[in-house]
Short mmCIF file of C-alpha atoms and ligand atoms in Angstrom, two decimals:
data_model
loop_
_atom_site.label_atom_id
_atom_site.label_comp_id
_atom_site.label_asym_id
_atom_site.label_seq_id
_atom_site.Cartn_x
_atom_site.Cartn_y
_atom_site.Cartn_z
CA MET A 1 -9.50 -6.23 -13.39
CA ILE A 2 -6.94 -5.68 -16.68
CA LYS A 3 -3.36 -6.31 -16.52
CA GLY A 4 -0.15 -4.94 -18.16
CA GLU A 5 1.87 -2.07 -18.71
CA ASP A 6 -0.82 -0.36 -21.00
CA SER A 7 -3.61 -1.11 -18.65
CA PHE A 8 -1.46 0.97 -15.60
CA LYS A 9 -1.31 3.70 -17.83
CA LYS A 10 -5.10 3.47 -18.26
CA ILE A 11 -5.76 3.14 -14.79
CA ILE A 12 -3.41 6.42 -14.05
CA ALA A 13 -5.10 8.40 -16.73
CA HIS A 14 -8.23 7.47 -15.28
CA CYS A 15 -7.25 8.67 -11.78
CA LYS A 16 -6.85 11.89 -13.26
CA GLU A 17 -9.74 12.09 -15.48
CA TYR A 18 -12.19 11.34 -12.67
CA GLY A 19 -10.37 13.29 -9.60
CA PHE A 20 -8.90 10.54 -7.80
CA ILE A 21 -5.07 11.64 -8.04
CA PHE A 22 -3.23 14.72 -9.55
CA PRO A 23 0.61 14.91 -9.84
CA SER A 24 1.64 17.35 -7.20
CA SER A 25 1.68 21.27 -8.12
CA GLU A 26 0.83 20.19 -12.04
CA ILE A 27 0.70 23.76 -13.17
CA TYR A 28 4.04 23.81 -12.61
CA GLU A 29 4.72 20.81 -14.44
CA GLY A 30 4.76 18.30 -11.22
CA LEU A 31 6.94 17.37 -8.58
CA SER A 32 8.87 14.12 -9.10
CA ALA A 33 7.15 10.97 -7.18
CA VAL A 34 4.90 13.05 -5.05
CA TYR A 35 1.24 13.14 -5.55
CA ASP A 36 -2.27 15.04 -4.40
CA TYR A 37 -5.64 13.09 -3.95
CA GLY A 38 -8.69 14.65 -5.69
CA GLN A 39 -12.12 14.90 -4.76
CA ASN A 40 -12.41 11.04 -5.19
CA GLY A 41 -9.18 10.02 -4.23
CA ALA A 42 -9.25 11.68 -0.86
CA GLU A 43 -12.62 10.01 0.12
CA LEU A 44 -11.52 6.49 -0.94
CA LYS A 45 -8.52 7.23 1.23
CA ASN A 46 -10.45 8.22 4.25
CA ASN A 47 -12.76 5.22 3.69
CA ILE A 48 -9.75 2.88 3.53
CA ARG A 49 -8.20 4.83 6.51
CA ASP A 50 -11.30 4.33 8.46
CA TYR A 51 -11.60 0.64 7.68
CA TRP A 52 -8.10 -0.03 9.03
CA TRP A 53 -8.58 2.02 12.24
CA ARG A 54 -11.92 0.03 12.80
CA SER A 55 -10.68 -3.09 12.41
CA MET A 56 -7.32 -2.65 14.43
CA VAL A 57 -8.43 -0.14 17.17
CA GLN A 58 -12.26 -0.31 17.68
CA TYR A 59 -12.25 -4.11 17.40
CA HIS A 60 -9.64 -4.78 19.50
CA GLU A 61 -10.05 -3.95 23.21
CA ASN A 62 -6.15 -4.15 23.89
CA ILE A 63 -5.16 -1.69 20.75
CA VAL A 64 -5.29 2.23 21.32
CA GLY A 65 -4.53 4.70 18.50
CA LEU A 66 -2.22 7.44 18.56
CA ASP A 67 -0.86 10.83 16.21
CA THR A 68 2.38 11.42 17.07
CA ALA A 69 4.26 14.20 15.21
CA ILE A 70 6.23 14.28 12.15
CA PHE A 71 9.39 16.14 13.61
CA MET A 72 10.98 14.13 16.58
CA HIS A 73 14.19 14.56 18.21
CA PRO A 74 17.24 13.68 16.20
CA THR A 75 18.44 10.98 18.70
CA VAL A 76 15.27 9.17 17.56
CA TRP A 77 16.62 8.26 14.12
CA LYS A 78 20.25 7.46 15.57
CA ALA A 79 18.86 4.95 18.05
CA SER A 80 16.53 3.23 15.56
CA GLY A 81 19.41 2.76 12.74
CA HIS A 82 18.03 5.15 10.67
CA VAL A 83 21.04 7.47 10.74
CA ASP A 84 23.57 4.59 9.92
CA ALA A 85 21.72 2.33 8.11
CA PHE A 86 18.79 3.98 6.04
CA LYS A 87 20.48 3.95 3.06
CA ASP A 88 20.76 2.69 -0.76
CA PRO A 89 24.01 2.30 -2.55
CA LEU A 90 23.89 4.41 -5.81
CA ILE A 91 25.58 4.90 -9.17
CA ASP A 92 25.99 7.43 -11.95
CA ASN A 93 26.44 6.80 -15.52
CA LYS A 94 28.73 9.53 -16.67
CA ASP A 95 27.33 9.87 -20.44
CA SER A 96 23.63 10.35 -19.30
CA LYS A 97 24.14 11.77 -16.17
CA LYS A 98 21.51 9.33 -14.94
CA ARG A 99 21.64 7.87 -11.17
CA TYR A 100 20.76 4.66 -10.20
CA ARG A 101 20.22 2.24 -7.38
CA ALA A 102 23.47 -0.23 -7.62
CA ASP A 103 21.19 -3.22 -6.27
CA VAL A 104 18.29 -2.18 -8.33
CA LEU A 105 20.60 -2.55 -11.66
CA ILE A 106 21.77 -6.08 -10.47
CA GLU A 107 18.52 -7.12 -9.30
CA ASP A 108 17.03 -6.17 -12.91
CA HIS A 109 19.75 -8.06 -14.31
CA ILE A 110 19.13 -11.18 -12.18
CA ALA A 111 15.38 -10.74 -13.26
CA ARG A 112 16.15 -11.05 -17.23
CA LEU A 113 18.14 -14.51 -16.45
CA GLU A 114 15.11 -15.49 -14.44
CA ASP A 115 13.00 -14.52 -17.37
CA LYS A 116 14.98 -16.46 -19.60
CA ILE A 117 14.23 -19.40 -17.67
CA THR A 118 10.42 -18.69 -17.57
CA LYS A 119 10.56 -18.85 -21.01
CA GLU A 120 12.39 -21.81 -21.74
CA VAL A 121 10.03 -23.40 -19.25
CA SER A 122 6.75 -22.17 -21.32
CA LYS A 123 8.18 -22.80 -24.76
CA ALA A 124 8.93 -26.46 -23.36
CA SER A 125 5.46 -27.14 -21.52
CA ARG A 126 3.80 -26.03 -25.37
CA ARG A 127 5.71 -28.47 -26.85
CA PHE A 128 5.29 -31.29 -24.78
CA GLY A 129 1.70 -30.71 -23.50
CA SER A 130 0.45 -33.00 -20.79
CA THR A 131 3.34 -34.93 -20.65
CA PHE A 132 5.52 -32.09 -19.50
CA ASP A 133 7.22 -32.61 -16.19
CA GLU A 134 8.30 -29.16 -15.15
CA LYS A 135 10.49 -30.24 -12.13
CA LEU A 136 12.68 -32.30 -14.24
CA PHE A 137 13.10 -29.82 -17.28
CA ARG A 138 14.26 -27.65 -14.64
CA GLU A 139 16.99 -29.72 -13.38
CA THR A 140 18.14 -31.15 -16.57
CA ASN A 141 17.84 -28.49 -19.20
CA PRO A 142 21.46 -26.82 -20.23
CA ARG A 143 20.14 -23.51 -20.96
CA VAL A 144 18.02 -23.54 -17.71
CA GLN A 145 20.84 -24.79 -15.76
CA ALA A 146 23.44 -22.48 -17.40
CA SER A 147 21.03 -19.50 -16.60
CA ARG A 148 20.44 -20.60 -12.96
CA LYS A 149 24.01 -21.00 -12.45
CA LYS A 150 25.04 -17.52 -13.67
CA ILE A 151 22.24 -16.21 -10.81
CA ASP A 152 23.63 -18.59 -8.21
CA ASP A 153 27.33 -17.23 -8.84
CA ILE A 154 26.01 -13.47 -8.62
CA ASN A 155 23.72 -13.88 -5.85
CA ARG A 156 27.08 -15.34 -3.79
CA ARG A 157 28.86 -11.84 -3.81
CA PHE A 158 25.43 -9.82 -4.34
CA VAL A 159 23.93 -10.98 -0.92
CA PRO A 160 27.34 -10.66 1.10
CA ALA A 161 27.90 -7.04 -0.83
CA MET A 162 24.89 -5.69 0.17
CA GLU A 163 24.83 -6.75 4.19
CA ASN A 164 28.29 -6.07 4.25
CA GLY A 165 28.11 -2.79 2.67
CA GLN A 166 30.87 -3.53 0.16
CA LEU A 167 30.49 -0.51 -2.50
CA GLU A 168 33.25 -1.82 -4.48
CA ASP A 169 32.09 -5.34 -4.84
CA LEU A 170 28.67 -4.00 -6.31
CA ARG A 171 30.64 -1.82 -8.62
CA ALA A 172 32.87 -4.79 -9.72
CA LEU A 173 29.72 -6.73 -10.05
CA ILE A 174 28.20 -4.16 -12.35
CA GLU A 175 31.52 -4.01 -14.42
CA GLU A 176 31.95 -7.74 -14.82
CA LEU A 177 28.01 -8.35 -15.68
CA GLY A 178 28.38 -5.74 -18.61
CA ILE A 179 25.31 -3.72 -17.44
CA VAL A 180 25.06 -0.46 -19.42
CA CYS A 181 22.49 2.43 -18.59
CA PRO A 182 19.02 2.05 -19.77
CA VAL A 183 19.66 5.43 -21.55
CA SER A 184 23.15 6.02 -22.92
CA GLY A 185 23.70 2.36 -23.53
CA SER A 186 27.69 2.75 -22.24
CA ARG A 187 29.40 1.18 -19.07
CA ASN A 188 31.13 4.47 -17.94
CA TRP A 189 29.84 3.88 -14.21
CA THR A 190 31.09 6.15 -11.44
CA ASP A 191 31.73 4.56 -7.94
CA VAL A 192 29.34 3.47 -6.22
CA ARG A 193 28.06 5.41 -2.79
CA GLN A 194 25.84 5.46 0.14
CA PHE A 195 22.81 7.91 0.16
CA ASN A 196 20.73 8.22 3.29
CA LEU A 197 16.94 8.23 2.35
CA MET A 198 15.90 10.72 5.29
CA PHE A 199 14.92 14.34 4.39
CA SER A 200 16.40 16.64 6.69
CA THR A 201 15.49 20.35 7.57
CA GLN A 202 16.68 22.93 10.04
CA MET A 203 14.40 23.72 13.34
CA GLY A 204 14.91 27.14 14.56
CA SER A 205 17.06 29.94 13.03
CA ALA A 206 20.60 28.34 14.17
CA ASN A 207 22.34 27.04 10.77
CA ASP A 208 24.34 24.25 13.00
CA ASP A 209 24.40 20.31 13.51
CA ALA A 210 22.13 20.73 16.67
CA SER A 211 19.41 21.97 15.02
CA GLN A 212 19.12 19.74 12.33
CA VAL A 213 15.49 17.68 11.91
CA TYR A 214 14.61 14.71 9.95
CA LEU A 215 10.97 14.18 8.44
CA ARG A 216 9.97 10.85 9.79
CA PRO A 217 10.56 8.10 7.42
CA GLU A 218 8.42 5.73 9.22
CA THR A 219 5.51 6.47 12.03
CA ALA A 220 6.76 3.65 14.01
CA GLN A 221 9.07 5.55 16.19
CA GLY A 222 6.59 7.59 17.31
CA ILE A 223 4.89 4.74 18.76
CA PHE A 224 7.98 3.46 20.39
CA VAL A 225 8.78 6.51 21.91
CA ASN A 226 5.43 6.41 23.61
CA TYR A 227 4.89 3.08 24.58
CA LEU A 228 5.45 3.88 28.36
CA ASN A 229 3.29 7.07 28.25
CA VAL A 230 0.32 4.69 26.80
CA GLN A 231 1.13 1.87 28.91
CA LYS A 232 1.14 3.91 32.05
CA THR A 233 -1.68 6.45 31.41
CA GLY A 234 -4.24 3.57 29.77
CA ARG A 235 -3.07 1.13 32.37
CA LYS A 236 -2.33 -1.48 29.51
CA LYS A 237 -1.29 -4.90 30.49
CA LEU A 238 0.35 -7.12 28.12
CA PRO A 239 -0.16 -7.97 25.43
CA PHE A 240 -1.35 -4.89 24.04
CA GLY A 241 -0.93 -2.70 20.65
CA ILE A 242 -0.75 0.98 19.76
CA ALA A 243 -1.44 1.78 16.45
CA GLN A 244 -0.96 4.95 14.26
CA ILE A 245 -1.79 6.70 10.89
CA GLY A 246 -0.02 9.24 9.39
CA LYS A 247 2.40 10.51 6.52
CA ALA A 248 6.22 9.30 6.26
CA PHE A 249 8.70 10.68 4.06
CA ARG A 250 11.70 9.14 2.14
CA ASN A 251 14.26 10.54 -0.92
CA GLU A 252 13.24 7.67 -2.88
CA ILE A 253 15.72 7.36 -5.89
CA ILE A 254 14.35 5.17 -8.24
CA ALA A 255 10.87 6.86 -7.59
CA ARG A 256 8.18 5.17 -10.19
CA GLN A 257 5.23 3.00 -10.48
CA PHE A 258 2.48 6.02 -9.96
CA ILE A 259 1.96 5.69 -5.98
CA PHE A 260 3.40 2.76 -5.44
CA ARG A 261 7.16 4.70 -4.39
CA MET A 262 6.37 8.00 -3.31
CA ARG A 263 8.47 10.72 -1.68
CA GLU A 264 5.88 11.23 0.63
CA PHE A 265 3.41 8.60 1.37
CA GLU A 266 1.11 7.47 4.19
CA GLN A 267 1.46 4.63 6.61
CA MET A 268 -1.06 2.66 8.86
CA GLU A 269 1.07 0.92 11.52
CA MET A 270 0.40 -0.98 14.73
CA GLN A 271 3.21 -2.46 17.21
CA PHE A 272 1.99 -5.51 19.50
CA PHE A 273 3.98 -5.31 22.73
CA VAL A 274 4.49 -8.99 23.83
CA ARG A 275 6.36 -11.01 26.91
CA PRO A 276 9.50 -12.08 25.34
CA GLY A 277 9.07 -15.41 23.96
CA GLN A 278 5.47 -15.09 23.17
CA GLU A 279 6.65 -13.24 19.70
CA LYS A 280 6.44 -16.17 17.20
CA GLU A 281 2.79 -17.13 18.17
CA TRP A 282 2.04 -13.29 18.09
CA PHE A 283 3.47 -13.00 14.66
CA GLU A 284 1.51 -15.86 13.53
CA TYR A 285 -1.75 -14.29 14.49
CA TRP A 286 -0.95 -11.20 13.20
CA LYS A 287 0.08 -12.72 9.71
CA GLU A 288 -3.72 -14.43 9.58
CA LYS A 289 -5.27 -11.45 10.75
CA ARG A 290 -3.84 -9.10 8.14
CA MET A 291 -4.33 -11.60 5.69
CA LYS A 292 -8.11 -12.06 6.31
CA TRP A 293 -8.55 -8.16 6.61
CA HIS A 294 -7.36 -7.92 2.90
CA LEU A 295 -9.54 -10.56 1.71
CA ALA A 296 -12.97 -9.03 3.59
CA LEU A 297 -12.64 -6.53 0.99
CA GLY A 298 -13.48 -8.90 -1.52
CA ILE A 299 -10.37 -9.01 -3.37
CA PRO A 300 -9.87 -12.84 -4.60
CA PRO A 301 -6.94 -14.66 -2.84
CA GLU A 302 -4.99 -15.42 -5.91
CA ARG A 303 -4.30 -11.62 -6.23
CA PHE A 304 -2.58 -12.30 -2.73
CA ARG A 305 0.50 -13.59 -2.04
CA ILE A 306 3.11 -13.96 1.16
CA HIS A 307 6.66 -13.33 0.68
CA THR A 308 8.89 -15.01 3.94
CA HIS A 309 12.62 -13.15 4.37
CA ASP A 310 15.01 -15.59 4.39
CA LYS A 311 17.56 -13.28 5.21
CA LEU A 312 16.60 -11.30 8.23
CA ALA A 313 17.24 -7.52 9.15
CA HIS A 314 19.42 -7.45 12.42
CA TYR A 315 16.55 -6.37 14.50
CA ALA A 316 13.99 -9.08 13.15
CA ASN A 317 13.53 -12.67 14.11
CA ALA A 318 10.81 -13.37 11.89
CA ALA A 319 9.30 -11.07 8.84
CA ILE A 320 6.90 -11.67 5.78
CA ASP A 321 5.45 -9.57 3.07
CA ILE A 322 2.07 -9.41 2.05
CA GLU A 323 2.50 -8.93 -1.93
CA TYR A 324 -0.37 -7.98 -4.29
CA ASP A 325 -0.87 -8.45 -8.06
CA PHE A 326 0.06 -4.94 -8.97
CA PRO A 327 -0.46 -4.75 -12.83
CA PHE A 328 3.09 -4.50 -12.83
CA GLY A 329 3.62 -7.68 -11.14
CA PHE A 330 3.60 -8.97 -7.51
CA LYS A 331 4.87 -6.13 -5.13
CA GLU A 332 4.95 -5.55 -1.42
CA ILE A 333 1.76 -3.77 0.04
CA GLU A 334 2.29 -4.50 3.69
CA GLY A 335 5.00 -6.26 6.18
CA VAL A 336 4.48 -8.06 9.32
CA HIS A 337 7.84 -8.07 11.79
CA SER A 338 8.72 -9.76 14.51
CA ARG A 339 11.17 -6.95 15.62
CA THR A 340 12.20 -8.46 19.17
CA ASP A 341 13.07 -5.79 21.61
CA PHE A 342 15.30 -3.70 19.02
CA ASP A 343 13.55 -0.57 19.20
CA LEU A 344 12.65 -0.19 22.87
CA GLY A 345 16.03 -1.37 24.15
CA ALA A 346 18.05 1.03 21.68
CA HIS A 347 15.59 3.88 23.00
CA GLN A 348 16.39 2.51 26.12
CA LYS A 349 19.84 2.76 25.99
CA PHE A 350 20.12 6.36 23.78
CA SER A 351 17.69 8.19 26.42
CA GLY A 352 18.60 6.64 29.37
CA LYS A 353 15.12 6.47 30.22
CA LYS A 354 13.68 3.00 31.44
CA LEU A 355 11.40 1.47 29.20
CA GLN A 356 10.17 -1.69 30.75
CA TYR A 357 7.27 -3.56 32.08
CA PHE A 358 6.42 -5.05 35.22
CA ASP A 359 4.64 -8.07 34.60
CA PRO A 360 2.71 -8.85 37.57
CA GLU A 361 2.08 -12.64 36.41
CA THR A 362 5.99 -13.59 36.69
CA ASN A 363 6.79 -10.62 39.04
CA GLU A 364 9.63 -9.76 36.41
CA SER A 365 10.42 -6.47 34.95
CA TYR A 366 11.66 -6.71 31.29
CA VAL A 367 11.63 -4.63 27.67
CA PRO A 368 8.53 -6.06 25.68
CA TYR A 369 9.06 -7.56 22.31
CA VAL A 370 7.18 -5.85 19.33
CA VAL A 371 5.15 -7.64 16.45
CA GLU A 372 4.46 -5.10 13.78
CA THR A 373 2.10 -4.60 11.27
CA SER A 374 3.18 -1.93 8.58
CA ILE A 375 1.15 -1.29 5.59
CA GLY A 376 1.24 1.45 2.90
CA LEU A 377 -2.42 3.45 2.62
CA ASP A 378 -1.33 4.98 -0.46
CA ARG A 379 -0.37 1.28 -1.85
CA MET A 380 -3.59 -0.18 -0.40
CA LEU A 381 -5.25 2.31 -2.48
CA LEU A 382 -3.87 1.58 -5.65
CA ALA A 383 -4.87 -2.04 -5.07
CA VAL A 384 -8.05 -1.46 -4.44
CA LEU A 385 -8.23 0.83 -7.64
CA SER A 386 -6.15 -1.71 -9.64
CA HIS A 387 -8.71 -4.29 -9.05
CA ALA A 388 -11.76 -2.43 -9.40
CA TYR A 389 -11.11 -0.68 -12.98
CA ARG A 390 -13.15 -2.78 -15.76
CA GLU A 391 -13.92 -2.18 -19.49
CA GLU A 392 -16.85 -3.74 -20.28
CA LYS A 393 -18.74 -4.09 -23.50
CA LEU A 394 -22.38 -4.19 -22.72
CA ASP A 395 -25.33 -6.25 -24.43
CA ASP A 396 -26.16 -3.46 -26.47
CA GLY A 397 -22.50 -2.79 -28.27
CA SER A 398 -21.95 -0.07 -25.91
CA GLU A 399 -18.99 0.41 -23.68
CA ARG A 400 -18.22 1.45 -20.16
CA VAL A 401 -15.35 1.87 -17.79
CA VAL A 402 -16.33 0.76 -14.28
CA LEU A 403 -14.74 0.76 -10.96
CA ASN A 404 -16.10 -2.14 -9.30
CA ILE A 405 -14.93 -1.09 -5.75
CA THR A 406 -16.13 -2.91 -2.38
CA PRO A 407 -19.50 -0.61 -1.92
CA ALA A 408 -18.40 0.35 1.71
CA LEU A 409 -15.07 2.18 0.53
CA ALA A 410 -16.61 3.89 -2.80
CA PRO A 411 -15.98 7.30 -2.36
CA VAL A 412 -19.51 8.34 -3.44
CA LYS A 413 -22.13 5.93 -2.07
CA ILE A 414 -25.29 6.95 -3.43
CA ALA A 415 -26.21 9.44 -6.70
CA VAL A 416 -29.76 11.11 -6.79
CA LEU A 417 -30.67 11.59 -10.68
CA PRO A 418 -33.95 13.23 -11.74
CA LEU A 419 -34.78 11.79 -14.90
CA VAL A 420 -35.33 15.23 -16.58
CA LYS A 421 -34.77 18.58 -15.34
CA LYS A 422 -38.02 19.99 -15.43
CA ASP A 423 -41.83 19.01 -14.47
CA GLY A 424 -40.74 19.58 -10.47
CA LEU A 425 -38.22 16.30 -10.61
CA PRO A 426 -34.99 18.35 -9.62
CA GLU A 427 -36.90 19.75 -6.64
CA LYS A 428 -38.07 16.15 -5.49
CA GLY A 429 -34.73 15.44 -6.26
CA ARG A 430 -33.02 17.87 -3.86
CA GLU A 431 -35.74 16.66 -1.33
CA VAL A 432 -34.32 13.00 -1.35
CA PHE A 433 -30.68 14.00 -1.20
CA ASN A 434 -30.92 16.29 1.62
CA ILE A 435 -32.29 13.40 3.53
CA LEU A 436 -29.66 10.83 2.42
CA LYS A 437 -26.74 13.31 2.97
CA HIS A 438 -26.90 12.95 6.74
CA ASP A 439 -26.51 9.00 6.34
CA PHE A 440 -24.34 8.53 3.17
CA ASN A 441 -21.73 10.96 0.85
CA CYS A 442 -24.12 11.78 -1.78
CA GLN A 443 -23.80 13.40 -4.97
CA TYR A 444 -26.84 15.16 -6.93
CA GLU A 445 -26.55 15.42 -10.68
CA ASP A 446 -29.23 16.88 -13.13
CA LYS A 447 -27.28 17.52 -16.27
CA ASP A 448 -26.61 15.53 -19.40
CA ALA A 449 -28.93 12.34 -20.19
CA ILE A 450 -29.65 9.94 -17.70
CA GLY A 451 -27.24 7.43 -19.54
CA ARG A 452 -24.25 9.61 -19.51
CA ARG A 453 -25.02 10.42 -15.64
CA TYR A 454 -25.09 6.66 -14.84
CA ARG A 455 -21.53 5.98 -16.98
CA ARG A 456 -19.93 9.15 -14.84
CA GLN A 457 -20.95 7.37 -11.52
CA ASP A 458 -19.70 4.01 -12.68
CA ALA A 459 -16.47 5.53 -13.64
CA ILE A 460 -16.19 6.71 -10.13
CA GLY A 461 -17.65 3.68 -8.54
CA THR A 462 -20.67 4.75 -7.09
CA PRO A 463 -22.62 1.48 -6.09
CA TYR A 464 -25.98 3.11 -6.17
CA CYS A 465 -28.19 5.74 -8.25
CA ILE A 466 -31.30 6.62 -7.00
CA THR A 467 -33.59 8.07 -10.27
CA ILE A 468 -35.99 10.43 -9.48
CA ASP A 469 -39.25 9.93 -11.86
CA HIS A 470 -42.84 10.99 -12.67
CA GLU A 471 -43.81 8.17 -10.99
CA THR A 472 -42.14 9.16 -8.10
CA LEU A 473 -44.26 12.15 -7.75
CA GLU A 474 -47.42 10.11 -7.82
CA ASN A 475 -46.48 7.17 -5.20
CA ASP A 476 -43.07 8.55 -3.55
CA THR A 477 -41.22 5.46 -5.04
CA VAL A 478 -37.80 5.48 -6.81
CA THR A 479 -35.75 3.30 -8.95
CA ILE A 480 -32.45 2.11 -7.57
CA ARG A 481 -29.66 1.07 -10.05
CA GLU A 482 -26.99 -1.14 -8.89
CA ARG A 483 -24.03 -0.29 -10.37
CA ASP A 484 -22.03 -3.60 -11.13
CA SER A 485 -25.36 -5.65 -12.64
CA MET A 486 -26.86 -2.47 -13.56
CA LYS A 487 -30.35 -4.02 -12.58
CA GLN A 488 -33.01 -1.72 -11.61
CA ASP A 489 -35.72 -2.34 -8.77
CA ARG A 490 -38.34 0.20 -7.43
CA ILE A 491 -38.54 0.92 -3.82
CA PRO A 492 -40.40 3.48 -1.36
CA ALA A 493 -38.30 6.39 -1.16
CA GLU A 494 -38.43 6.28 2.41
CA ASN A 495 -36.69 2.78 2.14
CA ILE A 496 -33.42 3.97 0.61
CA SER A 497 -31.34 4.70 3.73
CA ARG A 498 -32.25 1.48 5.03
CA VAL A 499 -31.83 -0.73 1.83
CA VAL A 500 -28.32 0.81 0.96
CA SER A 501 -26.95 0.84 4.38
CA GLY A 502 -27.74 -3.28 4.42
CA ARG A 503 -26.04 -3.64 1.60
CA ILE A 504 -22.74 -1.50 1.96
CA LYS A 505 -22.15 -3.31 5.27
CA LEU A 506 -18.41 -4.25 5.91
CA ARG A 507 -17.31 -5.65 9.15
CA PRO A 508 -13.46 -5.69 9.31
CA GLU A 509 -11.97 -9.11 10.33
N1 GAP B 601 7.94 0.32 10.32
C1 GAP B 601 8.40 -0.62 9.15
C2 GAP B 601 8.46 0.24 7.75
O1 GAP B 601 8.44 1.48 7.48
P1 GAP B 601 8.95 -0.53 5.35
O2 GAP B 601 8.57 -2.00 4.52
O3 GAP B 601 9.82 0.41 5.07
O4 GAP B 601 8.70 -1.11 7.07
C3 GAP B 601 6.04 -0.51 5.46
O5 GAP B 601 7.49 -0.01 4.83
C4 GAP B 601 5.02 -0.49 4.34
O6 GAP B 601 4.79 1.24 3.47
C5 GAP B 601 5.70 -0.88 2.89
O7 GAP B 601 4.73 -2.41 3.09
C6 GAP B 601 4.57 0.04 1.82
O8 GAP B 601 3.64 -0.09 1.90
C7 GAP B 601 4.75 1.22 2.48
N2 GAP B 601 5.91 2.09 1.56
C8 GAP B 601 6.81 2.21 2.34
N3 GAP B 601 7.79 3.00 1.06
C9 GAP B 601 6.70 3.76 0.36
C10 GAP B 601 7.30 4.63 -0.57
N4 GAP B 601 7.91 5.10 -0.67
N5 GAP B 601 6.09 4.84 -1.02
C11 GAP B 601 4.75 4.55 -0.97
N6 GAP B 601 4.45 3.41 0.21
C12 GAP B 601 5.85 2.83 0.69
#
């Protein structure tokens, strides 16, 4: 794994060069913050999707899966709060004509002050060496204290302004802090306006308000509105969960960092319905369970951290983010939220339909509470790729780029490579390939020198290369080359499937 701005650029370039991710409609110069998955990206995405589905649905007797429509009745989004509250505060610079999120401009300003503190601390740490007392330094150094005070003063106004939608206060803060447009360098700002992130379109031919529908900004609401259908038809008893994987759409204003923040993306969400009062216990359960799921992929624990929300959304009584250490720093990859009875309660109110559960143990009817796990499939894929990308110097002085992807997730599991393109080796290679393709996604390649073919397979993360050579024709054995160690063993051709299956097994938590 490599880090920093340059390394991120290398990963993006690698994704394009090796058929993982392309800009959408590239021949028309692309479409901002929209991406297409290529031949290897689509396989990797399928494998991550499958790993999540198996661990959530197949491995839990009390969780079932759904696939709901992207279009939903417009009142769904009124009830969920998205029509009124799913908004970002925007501000324009009159000179550059660039648009920014007002909260992000202020957060960036705070981040620069935090950076100053970090620099002071590391400078002092280098100066004092082992005798350095960081806590004392932070509490007493005048420069650190001054920056800290500035941050606290900003937050005292910034947090309530965001919570209460006080747009004039955000604008006043931007002015007073002297925040300039990164493009024009000027402070010539417009007023701050709210901008809803939902995409809308018209359904049917009538061009009136009644036919306006939204592209869903999250998959969760498709689960909530089907709660009763699933509970009744599946004869489900609490606690039980409903999982769904699907596309979501958000008109992100600050769309940057490649597939980290997209306008069309995919979510893997699960809503777990519980008896009121038991939600905190289940919240802890899912927090731990989801962390184990990430760690089972072989990514070291230090690449993850948990951010506990201090300020909770009005519908939540506990929330955390699982953050991953991307090349551009720790950022949210998944959220676990205790959403109380907010969503079902709101749908009950807006639809006029009872969305309750009769609990045979307590003889009561109530609206269940919900604990949600919500992970972005694209962000997960970016995490897997960022962790996997390596540039290695080999013993013979040559270099290779290898994707050290957990074998179970690798787009191609086995490459079948005849040593030379003659002497009957391609025919034997095809024969081996035609057997293995029933068990694995395989590739057959006979063009170029064997070394170049190994490099190409390393670059897409293929864990095993099977080489067919002259000895194969004599005794039906092949060499199996392992991607990371590049070690080669000779095994009978009939054992390939068993050997590879044993090595790529990934049992979800
Ligand atoms: N139902 C809850 C929900 O949607 P969220 O924190 O807004 O919560 C959940 O989104 C996850 O979806 C995030 O943790 C992230 O992985 C992913 N996600 C959100 N917005 C995204 C975007 N614009 N591009 C890619 N992934 C996104």
